[in-house]
XYZ file of C-alpha atoms in Angstrom:
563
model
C 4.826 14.349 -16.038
C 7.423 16.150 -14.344
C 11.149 15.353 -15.320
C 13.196 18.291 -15.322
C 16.688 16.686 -15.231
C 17.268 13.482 -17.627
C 20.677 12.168 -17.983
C 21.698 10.327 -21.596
C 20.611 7.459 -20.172
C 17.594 7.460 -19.755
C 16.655 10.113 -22.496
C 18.099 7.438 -24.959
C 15.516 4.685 -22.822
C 12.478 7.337 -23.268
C 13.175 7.835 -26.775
C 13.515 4.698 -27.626
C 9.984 3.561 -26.024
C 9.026 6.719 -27.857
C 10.019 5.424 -31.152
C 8.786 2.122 -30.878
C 5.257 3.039 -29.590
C 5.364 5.245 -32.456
C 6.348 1.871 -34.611
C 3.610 -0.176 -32.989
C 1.037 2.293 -33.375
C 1.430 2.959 -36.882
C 1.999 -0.289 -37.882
C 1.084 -2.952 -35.505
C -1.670 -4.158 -37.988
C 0.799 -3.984 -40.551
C 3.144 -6.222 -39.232
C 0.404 -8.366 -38.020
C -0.911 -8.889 -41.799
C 2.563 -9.193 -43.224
C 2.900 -12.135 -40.761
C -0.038 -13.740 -42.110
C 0.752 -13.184 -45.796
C -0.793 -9.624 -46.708
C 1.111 -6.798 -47.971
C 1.386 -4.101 -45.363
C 0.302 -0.945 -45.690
C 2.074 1.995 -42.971
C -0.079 4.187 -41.671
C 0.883 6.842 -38.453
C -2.528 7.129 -36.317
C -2.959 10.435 -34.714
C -2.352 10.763 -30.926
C -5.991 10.661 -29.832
C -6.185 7.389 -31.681
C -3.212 6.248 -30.672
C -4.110 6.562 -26.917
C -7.079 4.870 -26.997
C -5.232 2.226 -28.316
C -2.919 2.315 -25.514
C -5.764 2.666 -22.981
C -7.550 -0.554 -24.787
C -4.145 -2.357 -24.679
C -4.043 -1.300 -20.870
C -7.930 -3.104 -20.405
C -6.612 -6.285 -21.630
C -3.137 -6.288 -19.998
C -4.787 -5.789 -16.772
C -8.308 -7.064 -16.725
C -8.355 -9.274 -20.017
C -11.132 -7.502 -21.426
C -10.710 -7.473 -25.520
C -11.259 -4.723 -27.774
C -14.831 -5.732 -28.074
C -15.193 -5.634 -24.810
C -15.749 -8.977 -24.395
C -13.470 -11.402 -22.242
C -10.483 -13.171 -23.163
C -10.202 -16.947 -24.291
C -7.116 -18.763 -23.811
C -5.869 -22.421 -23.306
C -3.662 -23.183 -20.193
C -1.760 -25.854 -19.306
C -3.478 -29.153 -19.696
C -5.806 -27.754 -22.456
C -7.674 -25.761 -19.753
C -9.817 -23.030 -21.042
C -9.613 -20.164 -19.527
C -11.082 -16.155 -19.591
C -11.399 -13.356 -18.256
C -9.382 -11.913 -15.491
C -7.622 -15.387 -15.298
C -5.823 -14.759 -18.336
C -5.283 -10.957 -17.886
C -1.400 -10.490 -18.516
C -0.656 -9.034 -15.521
C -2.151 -11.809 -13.191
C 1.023 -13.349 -14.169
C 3.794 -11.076 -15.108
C 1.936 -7.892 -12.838
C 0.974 -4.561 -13.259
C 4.503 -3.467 -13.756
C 5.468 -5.967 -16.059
C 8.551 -6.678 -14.486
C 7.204 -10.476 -13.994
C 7.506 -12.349 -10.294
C 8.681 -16.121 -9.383
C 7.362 -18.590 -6.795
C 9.845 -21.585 -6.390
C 11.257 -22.705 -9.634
C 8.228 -20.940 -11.722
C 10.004 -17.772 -13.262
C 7.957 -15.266 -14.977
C 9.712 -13.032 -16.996
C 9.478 -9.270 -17.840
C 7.273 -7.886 -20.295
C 8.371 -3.809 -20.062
C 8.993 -1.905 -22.995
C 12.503 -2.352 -22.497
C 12.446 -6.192 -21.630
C 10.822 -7.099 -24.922
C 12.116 -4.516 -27.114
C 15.890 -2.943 -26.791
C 17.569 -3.972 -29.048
C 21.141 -2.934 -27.209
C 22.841 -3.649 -23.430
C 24.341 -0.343 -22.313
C 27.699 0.455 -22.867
C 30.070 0.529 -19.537
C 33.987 1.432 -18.954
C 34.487 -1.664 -16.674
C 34.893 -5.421 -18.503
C 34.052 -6.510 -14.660
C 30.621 -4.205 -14.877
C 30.059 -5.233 -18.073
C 30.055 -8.923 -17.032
C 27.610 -8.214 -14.330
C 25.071 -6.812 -16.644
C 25.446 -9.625 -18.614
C 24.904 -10.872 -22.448
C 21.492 -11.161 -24.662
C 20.250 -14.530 -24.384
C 17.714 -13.724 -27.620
C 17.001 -11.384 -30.405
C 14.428 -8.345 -29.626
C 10.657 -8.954 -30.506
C 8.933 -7.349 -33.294
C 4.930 -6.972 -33.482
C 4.936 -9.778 -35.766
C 7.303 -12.530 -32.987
C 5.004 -10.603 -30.188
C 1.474 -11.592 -32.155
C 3.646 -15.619 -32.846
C 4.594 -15.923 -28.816
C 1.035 -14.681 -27.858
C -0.577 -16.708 -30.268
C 1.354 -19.724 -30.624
C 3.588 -19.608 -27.258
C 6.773 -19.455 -29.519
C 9.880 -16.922 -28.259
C 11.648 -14.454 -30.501
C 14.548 -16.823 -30.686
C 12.196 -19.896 -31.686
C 12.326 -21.397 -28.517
C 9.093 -23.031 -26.953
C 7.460 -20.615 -23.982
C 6.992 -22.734 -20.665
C 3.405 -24.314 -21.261
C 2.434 -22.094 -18.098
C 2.054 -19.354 -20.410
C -1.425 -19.471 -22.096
C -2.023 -19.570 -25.577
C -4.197 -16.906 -26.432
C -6.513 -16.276 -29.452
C -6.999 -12.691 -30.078
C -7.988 -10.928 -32.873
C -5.769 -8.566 -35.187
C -7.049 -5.467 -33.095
C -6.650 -6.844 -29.327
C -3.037 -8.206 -30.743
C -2.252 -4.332 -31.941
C -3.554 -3.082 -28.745
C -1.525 -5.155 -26.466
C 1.735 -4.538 -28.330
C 1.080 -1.016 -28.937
C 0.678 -1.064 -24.899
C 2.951 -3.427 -23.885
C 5.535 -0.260 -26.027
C 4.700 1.946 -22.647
C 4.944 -0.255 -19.932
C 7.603 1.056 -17.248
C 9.170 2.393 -20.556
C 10.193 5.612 -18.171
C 10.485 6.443 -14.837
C 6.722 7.203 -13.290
C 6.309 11.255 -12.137
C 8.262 12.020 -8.922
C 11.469 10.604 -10.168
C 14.898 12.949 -11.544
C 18.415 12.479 -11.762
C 18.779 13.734 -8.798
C 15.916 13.672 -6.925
C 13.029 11.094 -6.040
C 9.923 12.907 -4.261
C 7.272 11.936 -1.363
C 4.753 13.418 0.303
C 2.922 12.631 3.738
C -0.473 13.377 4.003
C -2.163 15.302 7.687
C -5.786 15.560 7.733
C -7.654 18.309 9.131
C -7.968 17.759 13.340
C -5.108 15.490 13.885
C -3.582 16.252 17.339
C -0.681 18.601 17.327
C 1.497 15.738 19.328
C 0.624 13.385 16.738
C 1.756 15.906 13.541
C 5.140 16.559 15.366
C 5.352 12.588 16.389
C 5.774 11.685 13.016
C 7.190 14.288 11.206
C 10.482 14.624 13.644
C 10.913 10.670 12.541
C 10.536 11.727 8.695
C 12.873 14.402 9.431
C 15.378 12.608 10.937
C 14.797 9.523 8.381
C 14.968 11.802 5.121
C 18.122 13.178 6.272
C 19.893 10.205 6.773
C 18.688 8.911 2.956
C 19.867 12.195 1.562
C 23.102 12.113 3.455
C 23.612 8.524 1.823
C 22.645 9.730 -1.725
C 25.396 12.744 -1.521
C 28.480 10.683 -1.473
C 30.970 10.593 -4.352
C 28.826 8.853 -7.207
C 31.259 8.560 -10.048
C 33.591 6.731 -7.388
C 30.832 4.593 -6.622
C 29.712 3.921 -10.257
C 33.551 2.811 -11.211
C 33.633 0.568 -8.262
C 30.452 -0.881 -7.915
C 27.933 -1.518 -10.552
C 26.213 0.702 -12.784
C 22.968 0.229 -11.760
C 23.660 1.054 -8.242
C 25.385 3.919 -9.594
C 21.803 5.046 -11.543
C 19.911 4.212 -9.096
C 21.024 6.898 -6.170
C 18.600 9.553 -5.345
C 18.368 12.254 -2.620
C 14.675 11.244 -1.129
C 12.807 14.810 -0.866
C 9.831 15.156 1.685
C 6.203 17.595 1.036
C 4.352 17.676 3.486
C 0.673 17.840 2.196
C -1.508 19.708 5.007
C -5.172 19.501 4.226
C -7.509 21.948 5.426
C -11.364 23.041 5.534
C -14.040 20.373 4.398
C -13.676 17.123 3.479
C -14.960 18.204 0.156
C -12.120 20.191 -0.940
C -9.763 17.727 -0.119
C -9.204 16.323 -3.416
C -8.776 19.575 -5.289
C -5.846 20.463 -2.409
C -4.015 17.021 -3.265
C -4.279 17.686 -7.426
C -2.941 21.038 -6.430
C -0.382 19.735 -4.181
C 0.708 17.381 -7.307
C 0.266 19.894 -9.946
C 3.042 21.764 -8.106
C 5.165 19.020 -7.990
C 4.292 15.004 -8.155
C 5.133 12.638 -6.159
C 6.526 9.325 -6.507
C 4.686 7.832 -3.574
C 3.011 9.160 -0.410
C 4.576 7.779 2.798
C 2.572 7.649 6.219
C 0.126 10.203 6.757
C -2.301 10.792 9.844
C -6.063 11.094 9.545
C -9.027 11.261 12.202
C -11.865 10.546 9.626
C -11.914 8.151 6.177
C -8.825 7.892 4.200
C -11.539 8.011 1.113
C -10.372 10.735 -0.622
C -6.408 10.337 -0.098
C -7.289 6.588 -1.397
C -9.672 7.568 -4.047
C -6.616 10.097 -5.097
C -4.076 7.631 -5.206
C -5.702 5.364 -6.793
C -6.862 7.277 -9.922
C -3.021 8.674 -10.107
C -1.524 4.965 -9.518
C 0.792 5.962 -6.707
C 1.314 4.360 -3.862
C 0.426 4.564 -0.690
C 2.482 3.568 1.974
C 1.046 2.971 5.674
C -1.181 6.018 6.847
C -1.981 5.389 10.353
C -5.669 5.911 10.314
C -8.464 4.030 11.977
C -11.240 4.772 9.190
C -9.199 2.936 6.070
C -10.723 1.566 2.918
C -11.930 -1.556 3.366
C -14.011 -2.053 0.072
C -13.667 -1.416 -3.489
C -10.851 -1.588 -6.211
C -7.460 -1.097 -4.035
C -4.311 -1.269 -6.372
C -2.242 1.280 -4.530
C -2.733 2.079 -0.696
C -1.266 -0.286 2.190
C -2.562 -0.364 5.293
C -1.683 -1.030 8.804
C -5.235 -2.786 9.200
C -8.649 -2.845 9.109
C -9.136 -0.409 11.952
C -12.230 -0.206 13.476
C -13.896 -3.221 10.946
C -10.913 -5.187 12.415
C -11.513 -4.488 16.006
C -15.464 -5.610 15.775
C -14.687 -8.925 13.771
C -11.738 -10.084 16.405
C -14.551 -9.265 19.593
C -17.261 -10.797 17.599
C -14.881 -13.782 16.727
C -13.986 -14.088 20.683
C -17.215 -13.803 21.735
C -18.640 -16.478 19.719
C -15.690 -18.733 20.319
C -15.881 -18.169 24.410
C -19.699 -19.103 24.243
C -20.204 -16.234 25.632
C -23.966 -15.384 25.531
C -26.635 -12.513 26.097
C -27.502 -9.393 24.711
C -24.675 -7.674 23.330
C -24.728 -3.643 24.125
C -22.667 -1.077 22.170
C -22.291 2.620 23.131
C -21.056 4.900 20.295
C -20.751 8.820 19.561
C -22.535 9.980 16.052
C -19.192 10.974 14.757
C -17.830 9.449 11.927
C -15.279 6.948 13.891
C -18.673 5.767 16.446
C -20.883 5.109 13.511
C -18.194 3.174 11.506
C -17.609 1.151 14.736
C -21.025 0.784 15.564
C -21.975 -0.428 11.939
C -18.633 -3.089 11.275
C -20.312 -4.680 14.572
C -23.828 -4.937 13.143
C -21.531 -6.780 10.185
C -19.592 -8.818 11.997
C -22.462 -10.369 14.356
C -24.151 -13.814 13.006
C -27.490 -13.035 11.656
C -30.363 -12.658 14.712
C -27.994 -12.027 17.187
C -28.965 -10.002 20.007
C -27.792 -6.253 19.974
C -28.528 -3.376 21.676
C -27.144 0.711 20.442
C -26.612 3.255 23.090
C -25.974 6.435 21.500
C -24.141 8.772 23.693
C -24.808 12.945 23.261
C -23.603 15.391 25.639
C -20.676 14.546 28.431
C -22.177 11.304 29.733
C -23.294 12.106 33.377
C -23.786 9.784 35.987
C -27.275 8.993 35.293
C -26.370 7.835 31.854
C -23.646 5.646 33.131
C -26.320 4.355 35.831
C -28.596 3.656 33.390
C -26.573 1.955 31.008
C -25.292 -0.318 34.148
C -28.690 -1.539 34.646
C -29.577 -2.771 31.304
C -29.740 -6.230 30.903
C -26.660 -7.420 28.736
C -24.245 -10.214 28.864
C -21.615 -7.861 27.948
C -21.184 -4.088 27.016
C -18.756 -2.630 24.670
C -17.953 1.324 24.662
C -16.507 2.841 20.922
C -15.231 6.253 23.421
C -12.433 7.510 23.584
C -10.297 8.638 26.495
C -12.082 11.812 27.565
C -15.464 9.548 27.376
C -14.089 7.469 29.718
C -12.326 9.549 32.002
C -15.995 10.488 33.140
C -17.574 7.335 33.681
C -19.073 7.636 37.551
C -20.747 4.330 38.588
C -21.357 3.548 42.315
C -19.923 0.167 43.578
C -18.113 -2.360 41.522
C -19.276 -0.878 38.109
C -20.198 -3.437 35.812
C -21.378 -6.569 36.712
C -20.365 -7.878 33.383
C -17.952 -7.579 30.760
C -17.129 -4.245 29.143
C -14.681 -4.578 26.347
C -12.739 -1.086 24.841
C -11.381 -0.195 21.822
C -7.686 0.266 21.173
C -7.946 2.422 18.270
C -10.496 4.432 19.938
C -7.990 4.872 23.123
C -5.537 5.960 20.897
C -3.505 2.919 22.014
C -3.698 3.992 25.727
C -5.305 1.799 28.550
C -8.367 4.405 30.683
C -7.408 6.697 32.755
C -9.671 4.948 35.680
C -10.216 0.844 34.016
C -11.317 0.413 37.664
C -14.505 2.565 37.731
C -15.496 0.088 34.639
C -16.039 -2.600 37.724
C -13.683 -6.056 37.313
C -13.777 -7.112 33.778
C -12.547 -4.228 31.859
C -11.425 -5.575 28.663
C -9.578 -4.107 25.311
C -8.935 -5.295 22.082
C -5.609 -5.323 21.770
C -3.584 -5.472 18.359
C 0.247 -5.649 19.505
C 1.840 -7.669 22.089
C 1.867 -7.383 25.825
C 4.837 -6.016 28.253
C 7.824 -7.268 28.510
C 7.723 -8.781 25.167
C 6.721 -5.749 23.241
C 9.610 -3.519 24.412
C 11.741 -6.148 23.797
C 10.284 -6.333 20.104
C 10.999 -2.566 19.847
C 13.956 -2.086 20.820
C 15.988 -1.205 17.960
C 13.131 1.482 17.136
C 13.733 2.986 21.008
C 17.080 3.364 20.305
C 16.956 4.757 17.107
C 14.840 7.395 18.355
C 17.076 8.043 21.496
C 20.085 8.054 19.148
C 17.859 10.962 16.862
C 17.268 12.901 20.331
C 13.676 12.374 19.286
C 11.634 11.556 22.667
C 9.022 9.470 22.556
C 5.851 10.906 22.934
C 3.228 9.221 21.120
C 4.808 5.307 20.838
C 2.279 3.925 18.129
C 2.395 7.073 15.602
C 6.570 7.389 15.600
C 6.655 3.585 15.832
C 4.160 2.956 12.549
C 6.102 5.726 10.934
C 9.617 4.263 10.924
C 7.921 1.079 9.696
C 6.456 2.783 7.103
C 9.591 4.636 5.840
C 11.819 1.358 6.404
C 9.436 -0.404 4.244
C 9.104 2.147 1.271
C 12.947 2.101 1.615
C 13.635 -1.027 1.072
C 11.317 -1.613 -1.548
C 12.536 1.142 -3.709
C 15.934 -0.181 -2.590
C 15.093 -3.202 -4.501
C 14.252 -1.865 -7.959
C 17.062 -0.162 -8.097
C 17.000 2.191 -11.053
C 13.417 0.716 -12.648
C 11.622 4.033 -10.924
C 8.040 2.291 -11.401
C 5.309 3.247 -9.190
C 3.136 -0.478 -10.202
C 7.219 -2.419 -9.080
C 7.154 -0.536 -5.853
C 3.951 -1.811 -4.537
C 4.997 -5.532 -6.124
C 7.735 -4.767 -4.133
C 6.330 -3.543 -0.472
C 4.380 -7.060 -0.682
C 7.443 -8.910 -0.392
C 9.613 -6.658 1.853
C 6.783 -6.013 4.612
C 7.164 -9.376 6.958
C 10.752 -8.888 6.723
C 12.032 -5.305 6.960
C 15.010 -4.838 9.774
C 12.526 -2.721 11.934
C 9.514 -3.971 13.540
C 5.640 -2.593 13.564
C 3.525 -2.067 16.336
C 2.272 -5.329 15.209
C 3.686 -8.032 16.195
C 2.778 -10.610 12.767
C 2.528 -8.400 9.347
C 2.724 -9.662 6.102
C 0.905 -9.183 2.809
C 0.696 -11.750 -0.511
C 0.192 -10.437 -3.667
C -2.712 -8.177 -3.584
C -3.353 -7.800 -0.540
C -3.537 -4.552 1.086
C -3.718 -4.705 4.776
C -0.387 -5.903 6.798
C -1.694 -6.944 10.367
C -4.684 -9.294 10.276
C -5.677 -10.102 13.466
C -5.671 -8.750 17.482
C -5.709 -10.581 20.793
C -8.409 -9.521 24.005
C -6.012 -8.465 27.043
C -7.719 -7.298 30.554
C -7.156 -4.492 32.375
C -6.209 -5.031 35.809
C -6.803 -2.536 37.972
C -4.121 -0.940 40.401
C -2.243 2.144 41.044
C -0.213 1.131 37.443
C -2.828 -0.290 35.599
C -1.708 -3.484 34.172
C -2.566 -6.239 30.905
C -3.355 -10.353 31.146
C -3.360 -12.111 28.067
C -7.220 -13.491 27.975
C -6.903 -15.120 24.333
C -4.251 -15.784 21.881
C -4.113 -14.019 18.419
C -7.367 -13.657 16.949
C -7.851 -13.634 13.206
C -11.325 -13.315 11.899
């Protein structure tokens, strides 16, 4: 944990949760007995015991797995009987424990601090003081936690909404939960000063040189502005606005975390890069192989992740902490699989692919995404492609061809006549966003799958972004990188804007979920949004043609495609 400046504040929070984990620990199963009639006896567990308590609290809190190991039993509303992850705390009242609401349902907090301070802070303005607001009930001990858990019955003696299950745990799950339940967003997560709040951006090894300046001139510009904002006179701002505003300024500080050399070594550069100094979050990133190891990373550290523009993401597996544009390349194969099946469109189906990692993942998302004994053919490409390939592959019978190359690939295709007789559909993410040099020598029904909207719509969509740029004296040079990147930074602003001065990691991500489909600056995608859970922001693509011409241009030959 790195905290090297700590106001009063929130050393009084930290040593508070301190003390009462402390409390819990040693005498959780007091408390418990004392409730039920027994005499308690203190005892003060050591701190190897008293972590695996914690961790074992942490099991049932988020996967309601019991001390035994064994799932949890509880009865919902209407008598239902429930286990299992159903009844896992944080289904409900999430990861961070800050709670979450849909319409008048209101879950409420369950941190360290919601459940157990015992005090409100102590302000110089009455008009502050009013905004903070007044207990509405006493703090919980172990002994009201175990009688709300148990019996759905508040610290004040109030009922609990019957939405909250009634659970029956044993003595030990009950002193695990509470004794976890003492930690939970009790202190800021790593990354996170008085001063200071920390990200890094991520650059795998072989990303373009264009693409690495792209996006770091748009950090650049971005963290500057946030800093400049976090500078200004704070103690005026704290007596005329309110104190958690006042708390809750940071100036944002950017690492940028180059990788190098084998894929291998990757994860012992990021714990190095952390060791130096954590992060709160990572922010954007570029990669031209799978995010694996940045995910795998982020997700055993529990920091978030915030939109690396990558084509190879995650798509399987536990995923707590890493958003994503999209699918990528699994995307791209469902939508043309979806459109094919959907235009009747019939025939052998050939792909052409490289043996690089990008090809392969391509090449296999398609095998996937086609219906089981559908007919498919795989071209593997080696070498430059010479005109006998490109003959060859012209000739085989198909009823349509699609090519997972990328520009220089194409920029060689030599076919004599009209090209292909039938349809030959591209990859965007492949293209790097970018129509073919020459669609044309593709013959007539050059195709690509296309994830963002068409002209004149899409630069009216991105406007604002153009002119933000323009007004940075940042030139556009690579539209979908510097684009996705200002996304990406609006949207980690504005969720941290919205947690003000509760610095958890696990209330960020809650956060991002509800700030994605409506952050002031757009996406290269035109529809993003993400529920809670999910992971991946733009869920669909449309199938434009390429019309050939002097200025190649893009029809519309579907609507928005979600598989």
């Amino acid at each position: 944990m790195s905290h090297t400046r700590t106001s009063a504040w929130s050393r009084g929070r930290q040593h508070a949760a301190l003390a009462w984990v402390l409390f819990v620990s040693g005498c959780a199963s007091a408390g418990l007995a004392q409730a039920q009639g027994a005499q308690p006896v203190a005892t003060r567990p050591d701190a190897a015991a008293q972590a695996r308590q914690i961790a074992l609290g942490q099991r049932l809190y988020r996967e309601g797995i019991g001390v035994s190991g064994q799932a949890l039993q509880a009865q919902g509303a209407a008598q239902a009987v429930l286990s299992g992850n159903a009844v896992a705390c944080a289904a409900c009242h999430r990861r961070s424990g800050y709670g979450s609401s849909e319409g008048a349902l209101n879950i409420r907090p369950v941190t360290a601090v919601a459940l157990f301070e015992e005090a409100s802070e102590g302000v110089r303005s009455p008009r502050i003081k009013a905004q903070l607001g007044t207990r509405l009930r006493p703090p919980y001990t172990p002994a009201l936690l175990a009688r709300a858990i148990r019996n759905g019955v508040d610290a004040g003696g109030a009922p609990l909404d019957p939405v909250m299950p009634r659970y029956a745990l044993s003595d030990e799950d009950l002193a695990a939960v509470v004794a976890y339940l003492g930690t939970l967003s009790a202190r800021p997560s790593p990354g996170v000063d008085d001063e200071e709040i920390h990200f890094a951006t991520v650059i795998q090894p072989g990303v373009p040189e264009l693409q690495r300046k792209a996006m770091l001139e748009v950090m650049a510009a971005f963290f500057k502005d946030k800093s400049a904002g976090a500078g200004r006179n704070l103690e005026d701002r704290r007596d005329a606005g309110t104190m958690r505003m006042y708390r809750s300024y940071r100036k944002w500080v950017l690492h940028v975390w180059a990788l190098t050399g084998p894929r291998e070594t990757w994860r012992a550069q990021l714990d190095a890069f952390y060791l130096q100094q954590p992060v709160f979050a990572l922010v954007g990133g570029l990669g031209v192989s799978s995010w694996q190891p940045i995910h795998t990373f982020c997700e055993e550290k529990e920091i978030p992740s915030v939109f690396a523009q990558v084509n190879l993401p995650v798509v399987t597996g536990s995923n707590h902490y890493n958003f994503y544009f999209s699918r990528g390349l699994t995307l791209e194969a469902e939508v043309l699989v979806k459109f094919l099946r959907d235009s009747g469109v019939g025939g052998p189906l050939v792909q052409v692919y490289r043996r690089d990692e990008a090809g392969l993942a391509s090449a296999q998302a398609m095998r996937d995404a086609l219906p089981k004994g559908a007919e498919l053919e795989d071209v593997v490409l080696d070498g430059a492609g010479d005109e006998g390939f490109w003959r060859k592959l012209a000739a085989r019978r198909a009823g349509s061809v699609v090519l997972w190359l990328n520009q220089e690939d194409l920029a060689r295709v030599v076919l004599p006549g009209e090209g292909f007789a039938v349809p030959v559909y591209l990859s965007f993410d492949h293209l790097n966003g970018k129509p073919p040099p020459n669609p044309g020598a593709l013959g007539s029904q050059a195709r690509m799958i296309y994830p963002t909207d068409l002209p004149p719509r899409h630069a009216a969509r991105l406007l604002r972004t153009t002119i933000w740029l323009h007004n940075k004296g940042i030139p556009v040079v690579d539209e979908a990188v510097q684009i996705g990147t200002q996304f990406a930074l609006t949207v980690l602003s504005d969720a941290v804007g919205h947690v003000m001065d509760s610095f958890s990691r696990d209330l960020v991500a809650e956060r991002i979920e509800h700030v994605v489909a409506t952050t002031s600056i757009p996406s290269l995608y035109p529809n993003v949004s993400l529920a809670p859970g999910q992971r991946f922001a733009a869920k669909g693509a449309a199938i434009v043609e390429l019309v050939p011409g002097e200025k190649p241009q893009m029809k519309a030959l579907s609507g928005w495609i979600v598989p």
